[in-house]
Amino acid sequence: MVNIAQLPPELFCPVLDLAFENQSDIQLLCRLSLLSRQWYEALVPRIYAEWTYNGARQSFRSLWNFLRTILSDTRLAALVHSLHIGNWGYYPHARSGECEELNLPRDEITIFREAISRAGIKHLESSIIKDIRKRDRRPLMALLLTCLPNLTRIHAHIPQSDPVLSGALRQILDCQSDDNPPALLSKLSELYVLGEVGIPTCDLMNYDLLPRADQTLLHLNDLWPALHLTGLQTLSLFGLDTANAALRLGASPALSRLKHLSIISGFNSSCTYSDLRALLTLPEALISFSLYVQDHAFGSIGGDMISNAGLWKVLRKHQNSLEYLDIYRDAEHTRLYMSQGHFGLLRPFTRLKRLCIQPEVLLGSFWDRPNAPYRLKDRLPCNLQSLTLYGGKMFFHTSSMSVHIQEALGSGIFPFLILIELEGFYVDSDVSEVCRENGVSLSMGRSCQHKALSRDCQLRKEGSCPPFLQKTYHMRMDGQRRAVMFAFFPMECRGRGEILLPLDDSMDAYEEMDTEDEDLDQCTGDLKLRMLDLWVHNGGTAYMVFQNFGHSSLPPLFSFAIYFTHVLVSRERVDHRALYHALCDSYRNYDVRFDLYFVPGIGDEGCIAHYRQEGRFRGDYKKQLQAYKESSRYDVSPGVGFLPSMVHDYSDTGFYRGLLFICPEPEWNGNQETLWSVQFDPVRQAGDSTESSDEENIPLHCIQRHPINDRSRRYEGYDGECPIDRWISDIASWHREELRGPWLKATRRGWQSWR
């Protein structure tokens, strides 16, 4: 049989793509490369094409070894085309006092001295060697960036301070200004940069004081020379603190060849006219530009925030080249952008094909009034092909939007327009008809392009989540997890003298104590009964009753629903404490919760319909259990307010998947002694082929009256099913082994709700 490694590269590479489904498993490729010389030669370019380093999980030695390999073998260095790097900052306050300095071999020191000299930063040599001995990874990363001749793409989470990187970039910029042929980073065409989540410098009392991923700023202090790299065409700056950009970028008169620029303004960062003008004056001719500004971070409009008119003014330099423009001003409920004026005419932007913008930014704050002075048809460029209009966080209907769209399409000015997307709006059917008549596709709703992002990403809307974020956000979250671990669980750090996350930091692997064997019954003295409100699918309010330790409001995953249906019932007339203890005390059912719904006047069928709708709205508890298992135990705890899911299958002890309980009394004060059970959605099982089985003949619903527990006066001589407290204990026991451990572990890690 022919060795497939001997195939020509144009055949062998597609075979590998199919084998790995276009995702390279580096460890597997490394093992395959050991099969033979042919496999090695065929796979080494793929192995080295993209290198990833995550300082929250990979050690100083890992970075050291890779850099040493690159410096020792220029052939391998030439194979690296892409870097995905982050979390390499240096935090001396986090180092162990007993950590010894590295004793570096003389031959390796010589190699690094030569690399420092080639990078043109020999004046920093002594400090670099000193920092390396302290396991400072910043000099190693800066040197790595300068010794990869074919590097074309970088995704980087850079620390707030990196003097060696700054020195290397300044040296490259000086070489460019002297008209010397650039050798370092000359082929870099794509740069995606975020700020590294740092390690806190002091003891923290709670999670609210931690550095957060979505509030970590990217500063230009050390990075600004990179914006002048001659080969750079695509630049994305996430969480950028635009302050002093004019001062930083004014340090060099050189223009940039940037074609694609994306700026996501950082949390609490004022985006001023002068700073944004400096950023947009830098490129000679932009093809695409995206801007996300957090206006809501400021309590009131100040003179420093760039106006919409000012934004249009700084964009005019690129009116003959821009093809894509995406502007989103996040004012949340404050609607601050309504006081920021409006854009000028976009007609001069003759090449603009796709526009994504808010109506307030384009037309002014009175765009939705019948006598609005500025019309959509007068503002748009004639060559526009796609228009996206951003609305608010909630969907709302406005007849003015319909009028604007109908006017624009009826004008005949936009012959190339083929797509209109309304995010946060919905319009009448007559607008859809007008769009069809003009050959324009109309889309209303929310974009799903960011659904792969972690739920911990707080910026999930509009221009705040560029496509590159899906690739790299997990590294940003690892920086936040490292901060959590250092602040609250320092004994769990992996590595000596370094703050490294455990090899497996999932909640499912957390074994602080054997919670499976822990007797929760012995903890009842520390448990506190809680009653928390929850929103239901129809906008009403219910509440859940459960117990947990005094510091936690995390509800158990397994639940039972109780409906109160009397026309006079209200939550004030239900003693939830008496109800809970009546159902739980005899069998220690402390690891279940009860969801209480008040639906006056509805019957059994109405309760079933309500339960099904609520189940679709809140989902199944098994998904939340899976999310728990996949979560890092250093993820910031989800706050109170996330709805717990429901149980969709109670058939462990019977023939029905659905189960709910009904109290038809006008109140519950501890004297009531019965509840009604409603079982529904029977489990259909295959019976004997010759005669019907009992399962095939069960009714669609089963409704019975039960004593609440064996202390009920109705229990004596009761000829029906077992008391409810025993029944729910039997059902819950089937899931106790699976659910009790996660509930207790999540409680100890400070979780207040399920993800």
C-alpha angles and dihedrals in degrees: 000000000000116000105243090213086071092062117110112270092249088062101032096052094055088049090055091046090055092045093052096031090241091302116108116219098205096196091052091047090051091053092048091050088064093062095085145328090268092054090046094052092045097048105037094079089053093046094053098035092093125020124194127199123179110182092197089066106018124067134235088253091057091057091042093053094049093048091047089052092050093048091048097048118041090184091063091043089058091056095063111097103157137036128196105188140159150139097047096131123132120239111179092183089063096054120105113252091228094054110122124218117256119262101217120205113248095236092053091048088054091053091051093047089055091050091050090052093049090051089057095238100109089134087069095048099106094047091046093054090046092050093047090055087057090053092252104163097195096086091048093053093046091051091047091056091054098050102054105091097186099043109141106162135037131183105188139174101198127197120246092250125034112153095176093053089047091051093049093049092048090052091052090050091050090052090052093050090052090058091243116150103264114236103169118075088345093141097045106124104159126048124175113181135185132169119258117245104241133218114256116252099213141038112282126210098201144005093260090074094054123109106259128214093230092049098047111114129218112220128203094211095105099014104056097094089062089066088067097053106133097223097046113115105156122047128172120182113191120197091002119185097215093191113127093004089134090055094046098044092044089069090086129037092206118122123225129233091217114149101175122040127177122182121185105186115226128246112284091000116141111224104210130192095242094049095046091045089055091052093048096042090057098073118069096217124355121207096188133018130182125185131182117184125185101218091163091070089077121071094217138005111275130192091253099064112095114248124226089249090052091050091053089049095055090047093056091084087070099041092115095050109031114110099163127038126177119178125173126170109193106211095150110194094342094071089205093160088069088075094048100084121235144276122275122238117309093199091101089059090088097171097046108124104163126038127182114181146130117261090233091057094047101038107018134252096299097054093117096056122098092240096045107157096216123059128204093231091058096051105047125089115250095234094056115138103175131029125189119185117195119215131184129293091272126054114253136175122232127176089204091067089054091051093049092051094045091050092050095049093042093052094071089220096118108058094160098050109119105155137044119181121190113195109192096004135092124190138193124282092250089069090054089052092051089050092052091049090054096044093249123140113225121206126183125184139046127320114247096200093108099049092110092065122106115265086237090069100103095190103069103140138090118320095354093083110055117188094255090064091073090064099048111024093095089065090053090052090050088059090055091046090052089054091051092049093049093047100045110012106031093152089065094062115123118223134032116269091000133088102231127162116239116269089250111026097165119130089237090062094048109119105170089142137349098271092169090071097035113118107229089188089072090057098058092106089062095045123104125204112235133192114193129179120237132189116240129212096265095051095262128121131250129163139223127222123205144129130247137152115299096258096048136072094184108134123218114260097230114076147171126210122227120190123202107203109169112121091235098044122120134166091255089063094055120085097211092184093057091045093050095049092046089057100039115030101076096051100024093243091173095135097065130074132214122223109207119204125188110208107156116207103006124124136222095284091049091053091050092050091048091049093051093049091048090050092054090047097050103029132217123313091230090071091054089048090053091048088053092052092050095046122099112245086230095058112121107262115260107246128240111286105060107120118242115233128241139243113257099183127045095161096116092102102024150015100277131079095198124066134168136155128228130205109195093183122108091236145006114221102152096274095086112099108184143053131189120238122212117196119187143160097055120217108244111215127185110259132203112296092232103044137020119263125222090249092060092055101048115122123249091248133026117198121184140163118234138185110248092233140336091276090066115110087227091059095073107093091358109162100192135076123322120281115283096245091057092044096053089045090055092049095045092048090068089063102031096096091051098043109031095068096051091046093053094042093050090047091054091049090057100255113163097184140005121267 
